[in-house]
JSON list of C-alpha atoms in Angstrom, two decimals:
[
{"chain": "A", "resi": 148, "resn": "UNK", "atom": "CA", "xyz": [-153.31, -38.25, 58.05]},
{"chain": "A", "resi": 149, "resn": "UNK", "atom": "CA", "xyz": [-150.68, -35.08, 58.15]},
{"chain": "A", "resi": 150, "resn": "UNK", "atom": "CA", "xyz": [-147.69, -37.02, 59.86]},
{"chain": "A", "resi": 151, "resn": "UNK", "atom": "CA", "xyz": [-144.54, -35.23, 60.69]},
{"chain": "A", "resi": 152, "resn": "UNK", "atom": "CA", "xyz": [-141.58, -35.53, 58.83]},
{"chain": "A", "resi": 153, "resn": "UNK", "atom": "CA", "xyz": [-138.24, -36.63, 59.47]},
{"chain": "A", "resi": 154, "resn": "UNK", "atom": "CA", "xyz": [-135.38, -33.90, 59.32]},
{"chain": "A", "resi": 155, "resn": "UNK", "atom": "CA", "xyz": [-131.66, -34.51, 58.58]},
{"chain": "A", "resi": 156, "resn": "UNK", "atom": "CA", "xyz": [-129.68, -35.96, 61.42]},
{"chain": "A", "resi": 157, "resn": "UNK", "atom": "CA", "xyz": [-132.91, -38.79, 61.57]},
{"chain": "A", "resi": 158, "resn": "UNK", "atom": "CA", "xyz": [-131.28, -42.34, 61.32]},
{"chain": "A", "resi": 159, "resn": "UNK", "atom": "CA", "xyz": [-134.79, -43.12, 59.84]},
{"chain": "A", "resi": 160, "resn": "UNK", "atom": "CA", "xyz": [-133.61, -40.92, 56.54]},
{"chain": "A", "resi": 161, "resn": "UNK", "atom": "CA", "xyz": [-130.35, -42.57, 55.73]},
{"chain": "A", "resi": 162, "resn": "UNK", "atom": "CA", "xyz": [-132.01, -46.72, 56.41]},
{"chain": "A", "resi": 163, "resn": "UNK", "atom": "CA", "xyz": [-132.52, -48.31, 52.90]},
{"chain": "A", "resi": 164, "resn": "UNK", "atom": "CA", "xyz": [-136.33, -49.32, 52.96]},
{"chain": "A", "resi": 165, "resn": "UNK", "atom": "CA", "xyz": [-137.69, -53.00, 52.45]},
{"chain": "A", "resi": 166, "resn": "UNK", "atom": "CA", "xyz": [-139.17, -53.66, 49.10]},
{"chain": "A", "resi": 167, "resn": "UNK", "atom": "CA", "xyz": [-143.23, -53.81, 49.29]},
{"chain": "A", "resi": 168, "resn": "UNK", "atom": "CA", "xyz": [-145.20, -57.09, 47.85]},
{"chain": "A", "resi": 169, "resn": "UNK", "atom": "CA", "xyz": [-148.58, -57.24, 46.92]},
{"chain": "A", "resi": 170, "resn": "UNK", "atom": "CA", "xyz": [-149.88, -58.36, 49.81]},
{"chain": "A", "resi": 171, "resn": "UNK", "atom": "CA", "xyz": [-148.60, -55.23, 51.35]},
{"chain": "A", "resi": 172, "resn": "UNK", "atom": "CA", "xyz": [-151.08, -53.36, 48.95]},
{"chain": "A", "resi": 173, "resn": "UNK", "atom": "CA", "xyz": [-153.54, -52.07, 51.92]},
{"chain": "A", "resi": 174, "resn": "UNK", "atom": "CA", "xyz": [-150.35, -50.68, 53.92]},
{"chain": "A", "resi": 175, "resn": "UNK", "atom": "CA", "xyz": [-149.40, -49.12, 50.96]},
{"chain": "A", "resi": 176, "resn": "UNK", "atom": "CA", "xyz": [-152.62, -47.14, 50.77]},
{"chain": "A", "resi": 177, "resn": "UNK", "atom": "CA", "xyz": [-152.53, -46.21, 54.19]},
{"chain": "A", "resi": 178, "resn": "UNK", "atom": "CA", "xyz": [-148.96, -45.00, 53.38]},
{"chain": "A", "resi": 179, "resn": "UNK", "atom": "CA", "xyz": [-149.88, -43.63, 50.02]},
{"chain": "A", "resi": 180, "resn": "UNK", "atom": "CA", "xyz": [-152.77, -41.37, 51.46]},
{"chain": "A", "resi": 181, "resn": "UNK", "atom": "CA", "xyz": [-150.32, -39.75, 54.71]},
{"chain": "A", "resi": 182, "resn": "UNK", "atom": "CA", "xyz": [-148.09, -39.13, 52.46]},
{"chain": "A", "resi": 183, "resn": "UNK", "atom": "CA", "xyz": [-150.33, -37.39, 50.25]},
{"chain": "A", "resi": 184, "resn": "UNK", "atom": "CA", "xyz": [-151.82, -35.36, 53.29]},
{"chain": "A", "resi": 185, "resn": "UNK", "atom": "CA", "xyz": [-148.36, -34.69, 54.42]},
{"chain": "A", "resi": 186, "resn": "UNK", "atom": "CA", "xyz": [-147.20, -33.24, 51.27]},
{"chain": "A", "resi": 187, "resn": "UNK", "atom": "CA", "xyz": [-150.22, -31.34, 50.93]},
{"chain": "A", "resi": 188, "resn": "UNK", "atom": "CA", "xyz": [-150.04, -29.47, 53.96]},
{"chain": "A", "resi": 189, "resn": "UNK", "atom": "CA", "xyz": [-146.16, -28.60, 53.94]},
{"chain": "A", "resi": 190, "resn": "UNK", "atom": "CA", "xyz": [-147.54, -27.37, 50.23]},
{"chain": "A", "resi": 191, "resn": "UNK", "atom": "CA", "xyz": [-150.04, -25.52, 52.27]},
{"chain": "A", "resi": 192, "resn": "UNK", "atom": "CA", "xyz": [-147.92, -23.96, 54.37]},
{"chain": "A", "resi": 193, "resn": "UNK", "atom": "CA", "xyz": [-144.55, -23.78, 52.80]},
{"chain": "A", "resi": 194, "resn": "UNK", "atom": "CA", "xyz": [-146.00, -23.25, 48.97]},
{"chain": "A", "resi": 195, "resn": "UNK", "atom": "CA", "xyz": [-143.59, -25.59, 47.39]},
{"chain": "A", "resi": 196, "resn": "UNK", "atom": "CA", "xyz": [-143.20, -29.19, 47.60]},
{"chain": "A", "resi": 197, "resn": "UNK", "atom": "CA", "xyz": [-143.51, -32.03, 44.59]},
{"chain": "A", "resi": 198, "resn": "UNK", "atom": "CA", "xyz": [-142.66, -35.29, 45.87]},
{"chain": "A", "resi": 199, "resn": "UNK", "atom": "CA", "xyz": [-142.27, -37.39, 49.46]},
{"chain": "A", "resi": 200, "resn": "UNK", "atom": "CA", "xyz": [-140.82, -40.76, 49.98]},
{"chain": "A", "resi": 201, "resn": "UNK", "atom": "CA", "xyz": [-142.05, -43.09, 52.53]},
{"chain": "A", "resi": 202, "resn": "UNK", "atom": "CA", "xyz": [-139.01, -43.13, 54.73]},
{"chain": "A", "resi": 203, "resn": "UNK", "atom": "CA", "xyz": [-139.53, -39.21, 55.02]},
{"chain": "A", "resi": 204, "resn": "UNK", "atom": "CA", "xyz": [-142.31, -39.90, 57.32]},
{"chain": "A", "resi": 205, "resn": "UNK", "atom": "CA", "xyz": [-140.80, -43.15, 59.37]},
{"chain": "A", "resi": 206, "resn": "UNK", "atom": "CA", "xyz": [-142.07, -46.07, 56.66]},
{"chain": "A", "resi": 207, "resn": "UNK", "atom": "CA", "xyz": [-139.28, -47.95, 55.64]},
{"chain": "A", "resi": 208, "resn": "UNK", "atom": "CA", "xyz": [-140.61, -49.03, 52.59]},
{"chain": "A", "resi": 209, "resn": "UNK", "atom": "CA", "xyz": [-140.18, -48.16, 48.26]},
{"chain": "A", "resi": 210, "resn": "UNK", "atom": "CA", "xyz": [-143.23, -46.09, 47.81]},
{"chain": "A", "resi": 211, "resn": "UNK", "atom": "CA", "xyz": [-143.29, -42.76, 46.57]},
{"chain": "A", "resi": 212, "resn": "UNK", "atom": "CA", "xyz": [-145.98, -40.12, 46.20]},
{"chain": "A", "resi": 213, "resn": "UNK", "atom": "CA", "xyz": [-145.37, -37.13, 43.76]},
{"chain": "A", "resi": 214, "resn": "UNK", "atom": "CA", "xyz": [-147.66, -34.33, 42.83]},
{"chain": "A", "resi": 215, "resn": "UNK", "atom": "CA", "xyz": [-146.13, -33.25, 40.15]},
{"chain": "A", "resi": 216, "resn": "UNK", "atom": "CA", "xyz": [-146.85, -32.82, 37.38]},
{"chain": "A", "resi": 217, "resn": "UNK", "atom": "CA", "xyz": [-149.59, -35.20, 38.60]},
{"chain": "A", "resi": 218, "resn": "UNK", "atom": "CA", "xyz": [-150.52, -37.46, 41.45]},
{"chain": "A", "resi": 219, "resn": "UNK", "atom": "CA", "xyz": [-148.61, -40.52, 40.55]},
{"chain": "A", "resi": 220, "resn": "UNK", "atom": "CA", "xyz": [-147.79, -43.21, 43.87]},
{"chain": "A", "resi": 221, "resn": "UNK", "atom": "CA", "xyz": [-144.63, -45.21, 43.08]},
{"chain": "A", "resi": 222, "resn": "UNK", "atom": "CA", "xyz": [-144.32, -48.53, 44.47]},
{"chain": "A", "resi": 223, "resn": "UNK", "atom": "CA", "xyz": [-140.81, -49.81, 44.13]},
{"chain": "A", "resi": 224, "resn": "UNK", "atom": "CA", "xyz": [-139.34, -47.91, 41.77]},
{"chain": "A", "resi": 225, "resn": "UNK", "atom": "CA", "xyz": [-136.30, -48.32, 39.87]},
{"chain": "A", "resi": 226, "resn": "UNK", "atom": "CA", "xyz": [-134.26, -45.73, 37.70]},
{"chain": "A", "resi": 227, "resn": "UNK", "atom": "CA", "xyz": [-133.08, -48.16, 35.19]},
{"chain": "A", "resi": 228, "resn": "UNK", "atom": "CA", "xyz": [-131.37, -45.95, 33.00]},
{"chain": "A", "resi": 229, "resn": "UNK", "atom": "CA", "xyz": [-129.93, -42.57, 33.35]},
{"chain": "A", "resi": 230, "resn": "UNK", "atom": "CA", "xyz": [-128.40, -40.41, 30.96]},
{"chain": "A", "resi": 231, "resn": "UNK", "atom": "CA", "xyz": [-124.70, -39.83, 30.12]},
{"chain": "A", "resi": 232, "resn": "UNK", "atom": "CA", "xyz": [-125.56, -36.14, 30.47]},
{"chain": "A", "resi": 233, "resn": "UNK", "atom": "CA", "xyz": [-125.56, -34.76, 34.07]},
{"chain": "A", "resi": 234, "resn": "UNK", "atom": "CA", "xyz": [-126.50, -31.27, 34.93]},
{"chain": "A", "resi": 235, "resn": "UNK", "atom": "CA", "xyz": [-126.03, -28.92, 38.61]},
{"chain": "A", "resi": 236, "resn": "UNK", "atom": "CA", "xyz": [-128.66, -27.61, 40.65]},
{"chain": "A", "resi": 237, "resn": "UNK", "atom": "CA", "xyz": [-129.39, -26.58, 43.86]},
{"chain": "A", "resi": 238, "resn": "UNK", "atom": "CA", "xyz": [-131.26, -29.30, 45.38]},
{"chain": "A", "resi": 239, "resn": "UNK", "atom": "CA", "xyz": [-133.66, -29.05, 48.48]},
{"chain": "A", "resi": 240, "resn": "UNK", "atom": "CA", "xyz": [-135.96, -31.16, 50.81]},
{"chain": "A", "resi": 241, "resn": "UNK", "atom": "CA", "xyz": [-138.78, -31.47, 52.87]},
{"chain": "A", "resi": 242, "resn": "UNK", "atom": "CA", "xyz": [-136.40, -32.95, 55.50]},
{"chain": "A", "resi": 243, "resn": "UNK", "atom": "CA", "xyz": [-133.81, -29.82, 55.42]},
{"chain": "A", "resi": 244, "resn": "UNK", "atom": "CA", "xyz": [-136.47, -27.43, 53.86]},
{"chain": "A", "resi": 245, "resn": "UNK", "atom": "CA", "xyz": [-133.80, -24.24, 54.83]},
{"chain": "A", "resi": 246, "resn": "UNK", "atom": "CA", "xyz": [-131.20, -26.14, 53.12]},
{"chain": "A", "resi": 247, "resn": "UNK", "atom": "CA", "xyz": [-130.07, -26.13, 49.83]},
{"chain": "A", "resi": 248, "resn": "UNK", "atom": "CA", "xyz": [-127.35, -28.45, 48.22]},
{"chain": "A", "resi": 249, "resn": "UNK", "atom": "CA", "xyz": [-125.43, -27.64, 44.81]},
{"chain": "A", "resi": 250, "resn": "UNK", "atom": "CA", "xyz": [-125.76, -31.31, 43.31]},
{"chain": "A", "resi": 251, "resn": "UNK", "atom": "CA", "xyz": [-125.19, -33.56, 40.16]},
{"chain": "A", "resi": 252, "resn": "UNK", "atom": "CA", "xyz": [-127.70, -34.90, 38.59]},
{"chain": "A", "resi": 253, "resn": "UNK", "atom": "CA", "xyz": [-128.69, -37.26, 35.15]},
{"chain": "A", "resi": 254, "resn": "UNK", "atom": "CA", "xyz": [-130.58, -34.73, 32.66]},
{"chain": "A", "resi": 255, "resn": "UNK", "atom": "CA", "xyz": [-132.75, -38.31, 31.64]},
{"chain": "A", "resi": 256, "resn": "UNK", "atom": "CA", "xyz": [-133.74, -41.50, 33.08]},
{"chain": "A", "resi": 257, "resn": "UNK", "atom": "CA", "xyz": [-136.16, -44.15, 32.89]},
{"chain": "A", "resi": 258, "resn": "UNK", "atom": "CA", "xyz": [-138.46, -45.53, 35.65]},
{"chain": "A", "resi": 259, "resn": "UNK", "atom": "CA", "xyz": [-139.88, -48.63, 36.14]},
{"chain": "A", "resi": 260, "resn": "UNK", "atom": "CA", "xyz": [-142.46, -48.91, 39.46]},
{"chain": "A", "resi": 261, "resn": "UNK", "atom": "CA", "xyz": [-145.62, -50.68, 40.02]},
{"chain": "A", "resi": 262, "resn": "UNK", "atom": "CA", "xyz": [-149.14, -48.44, 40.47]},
{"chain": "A", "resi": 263, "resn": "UNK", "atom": "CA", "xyz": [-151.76, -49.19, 43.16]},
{"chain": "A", "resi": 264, "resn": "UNK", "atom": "CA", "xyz": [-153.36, -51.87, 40.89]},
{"chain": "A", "resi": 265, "resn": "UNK", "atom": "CA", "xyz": [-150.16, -53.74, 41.10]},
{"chain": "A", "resi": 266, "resn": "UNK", "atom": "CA", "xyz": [-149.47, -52.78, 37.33]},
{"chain": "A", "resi": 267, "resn": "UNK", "atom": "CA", "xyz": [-145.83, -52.41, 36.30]},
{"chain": "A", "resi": 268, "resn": "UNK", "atom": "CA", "xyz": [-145.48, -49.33, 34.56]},
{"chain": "A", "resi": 269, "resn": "UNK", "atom": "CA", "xyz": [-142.58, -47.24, 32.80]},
{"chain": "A", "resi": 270, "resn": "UNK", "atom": "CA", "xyz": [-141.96, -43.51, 32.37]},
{"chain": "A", "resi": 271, "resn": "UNK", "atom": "CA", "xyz": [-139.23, -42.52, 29.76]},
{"chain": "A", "resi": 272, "resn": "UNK", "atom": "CA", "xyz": [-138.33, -38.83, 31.35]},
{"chain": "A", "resi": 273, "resn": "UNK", "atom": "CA", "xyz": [-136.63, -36.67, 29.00]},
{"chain": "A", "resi": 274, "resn": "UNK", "atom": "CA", "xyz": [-136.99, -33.37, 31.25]},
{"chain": "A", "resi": 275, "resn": "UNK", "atom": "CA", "xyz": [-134.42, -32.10, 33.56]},
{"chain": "A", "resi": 276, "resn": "UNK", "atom": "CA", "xyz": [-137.11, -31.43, 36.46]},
{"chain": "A", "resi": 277, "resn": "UNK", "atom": "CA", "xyz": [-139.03, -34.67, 36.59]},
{"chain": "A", "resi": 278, "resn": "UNK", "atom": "CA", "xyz": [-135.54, -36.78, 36.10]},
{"chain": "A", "resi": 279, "resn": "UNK", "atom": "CA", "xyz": [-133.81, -34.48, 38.86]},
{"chain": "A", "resi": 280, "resn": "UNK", "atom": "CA", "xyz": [-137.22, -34.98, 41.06]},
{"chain": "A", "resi": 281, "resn": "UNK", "atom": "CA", "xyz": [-137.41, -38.73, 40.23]},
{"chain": "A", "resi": 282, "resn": "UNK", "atom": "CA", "xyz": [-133.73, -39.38, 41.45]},
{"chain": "A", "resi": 283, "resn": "UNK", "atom": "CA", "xyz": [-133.62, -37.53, 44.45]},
{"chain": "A", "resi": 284, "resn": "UNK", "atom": "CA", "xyz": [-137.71, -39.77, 45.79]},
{"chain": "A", "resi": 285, "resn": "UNK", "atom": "CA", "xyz": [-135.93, -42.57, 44.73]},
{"chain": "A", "resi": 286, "resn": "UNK", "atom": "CA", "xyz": [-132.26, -41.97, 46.68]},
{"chain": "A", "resi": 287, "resn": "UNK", "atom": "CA", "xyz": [-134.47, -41.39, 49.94]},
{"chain": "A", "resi": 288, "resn": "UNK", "atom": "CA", "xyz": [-135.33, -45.26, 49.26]},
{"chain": "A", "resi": 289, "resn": "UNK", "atom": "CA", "xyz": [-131.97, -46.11, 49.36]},
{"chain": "A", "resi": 290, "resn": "UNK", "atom": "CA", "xyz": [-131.34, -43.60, 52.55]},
{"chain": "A", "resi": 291, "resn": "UNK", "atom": "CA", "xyz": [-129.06, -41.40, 50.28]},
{"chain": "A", "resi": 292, "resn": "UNK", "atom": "CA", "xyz": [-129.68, -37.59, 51.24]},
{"chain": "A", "resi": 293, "resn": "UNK", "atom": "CA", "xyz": [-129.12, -34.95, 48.63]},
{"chain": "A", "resi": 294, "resn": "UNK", "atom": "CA", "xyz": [-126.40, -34.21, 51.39]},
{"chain": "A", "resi": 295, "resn": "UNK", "atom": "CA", "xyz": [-124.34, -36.85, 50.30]},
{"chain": "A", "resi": 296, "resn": "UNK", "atom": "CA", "xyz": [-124.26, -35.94, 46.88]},
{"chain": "A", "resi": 297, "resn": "UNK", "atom": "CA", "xyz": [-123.22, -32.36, 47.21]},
{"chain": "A", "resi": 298, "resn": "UNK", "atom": "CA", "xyz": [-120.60, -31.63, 44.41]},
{"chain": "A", "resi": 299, "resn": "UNK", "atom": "CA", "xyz": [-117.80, -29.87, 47.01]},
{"chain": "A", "resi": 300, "resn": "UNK", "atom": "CA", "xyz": [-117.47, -29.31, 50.45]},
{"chain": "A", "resi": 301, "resn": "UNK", "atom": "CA", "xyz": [-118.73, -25.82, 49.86]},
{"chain": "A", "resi": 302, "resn": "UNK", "atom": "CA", "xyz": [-121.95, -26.78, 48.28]},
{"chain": "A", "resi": 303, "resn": "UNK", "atom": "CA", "xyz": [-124.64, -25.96, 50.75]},
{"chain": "A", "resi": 304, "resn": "UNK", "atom": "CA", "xyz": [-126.46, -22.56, 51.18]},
{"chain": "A", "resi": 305, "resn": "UNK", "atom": "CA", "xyz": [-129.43, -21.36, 53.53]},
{"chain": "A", "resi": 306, "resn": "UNK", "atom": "CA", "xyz": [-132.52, -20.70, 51.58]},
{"chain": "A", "resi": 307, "resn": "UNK", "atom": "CA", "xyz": [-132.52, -16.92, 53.08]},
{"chain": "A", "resi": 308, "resn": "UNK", "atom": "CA", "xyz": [-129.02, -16.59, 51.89]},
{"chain": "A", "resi": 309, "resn": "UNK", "atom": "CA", "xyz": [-130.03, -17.13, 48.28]},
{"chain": "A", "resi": 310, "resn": "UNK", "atom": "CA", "xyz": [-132.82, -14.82, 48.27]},
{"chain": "A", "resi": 311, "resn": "UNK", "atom": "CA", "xyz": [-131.41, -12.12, 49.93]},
{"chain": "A", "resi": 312, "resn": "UNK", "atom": "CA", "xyz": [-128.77, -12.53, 46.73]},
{"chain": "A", "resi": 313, "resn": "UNK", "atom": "CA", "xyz": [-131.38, -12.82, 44.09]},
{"chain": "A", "resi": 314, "resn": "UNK", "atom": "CA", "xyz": [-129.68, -16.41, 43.26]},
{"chain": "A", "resi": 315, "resn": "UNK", "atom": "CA", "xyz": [-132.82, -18.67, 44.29]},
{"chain": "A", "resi": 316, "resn": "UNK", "atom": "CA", "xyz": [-133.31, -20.45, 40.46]},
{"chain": "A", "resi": 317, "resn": "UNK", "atom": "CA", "xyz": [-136.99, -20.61, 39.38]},
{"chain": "A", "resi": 318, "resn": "UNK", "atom": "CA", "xyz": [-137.25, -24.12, 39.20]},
{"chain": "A", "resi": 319, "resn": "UNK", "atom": "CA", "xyz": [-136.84, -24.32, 42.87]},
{"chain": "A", "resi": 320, "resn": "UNK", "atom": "CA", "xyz": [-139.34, -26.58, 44.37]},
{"chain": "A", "resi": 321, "resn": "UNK", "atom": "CA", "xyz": [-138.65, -28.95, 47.91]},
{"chain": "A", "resi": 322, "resn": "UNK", "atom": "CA", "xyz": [-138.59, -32.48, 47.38]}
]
């Protein structure tokens, strides 16, 4: 089901969410499949989008859905190593989608999450996209916004503004 999502100002964004157990699995599904329709349809309508966290569409708990660069759900994950190297980029979201913030992040990392089977798994990321994209799904968990982590006070920018001044960076992509 296409549920709406929550945009900045929310106090639903910046609550950390409640761990999920394995009993939980079936609400997880349920969760796992709206946020799949969700993110499909701002794809749909927006043409960008990679990744949604559960708070993003009022369920306060650590699950994660990403398409990209497959369909992967995330239950409880944890970035349990990140890189010394860190990296800028202007940093967006499906809950400020006209909004961009210049942010820091970890060029690397390492996840740790459970899949829908309940099987822990582990994902070494060495690319600066996926380790950007992982650390931003799994801040929402923790209700940090990408707003919090802008790297000065004049860090944020419309979407229009960098068009219109040909500064939009390729690897743009909400969420």
């Amino acid at each position: 089901m296409i549920r709406p999502v929550l945009l900045l100002g929310d106090p639903g964004l910046v609550a950390p969410s409640r761990e999920v157990e394995r009993d939980d699995l079936e609400e997880v599904e349920r969760v796992a499949t709206d946020l799949r329709d969700t993110l499909l349809e701002f794809r749909r309508r927006h043409g960008v989008g990679r990744g949604i966290a559960a708070p993003q569409i009022a369920e306060p708990i650590r699950v994660v859905y990403l398409h990209w660069p497959e369909e992967r759900v995330l239950i409880n994950p944890v970035l349990d190593r990140e890189s010394a190297e860190t990296f800028e980029l202007w940093d967006d979201c499906m809950s400020f989608p006209e909004l961009l913030v210049r942010v820091r992040r970890h060029r690397s990392c390492r996840l740790t999450w459970r899949d829908l089977d309940w099987k822990r798994q582990v994902l070494e990321v060495e690319t600066a996209d996926l380790s950007e994209l992982l650390q931003h799904e799994v801040d929402h968990l923790d209700g940090v916004l990408a707003v919090a982590r802008a790297v000065e006070p004049q860090a944020f920018a419309l979407r229009p503004q960098l068009e219109a001044a040909g500064e939009l960076p390729e690897r743009y992509g909400i969420g």
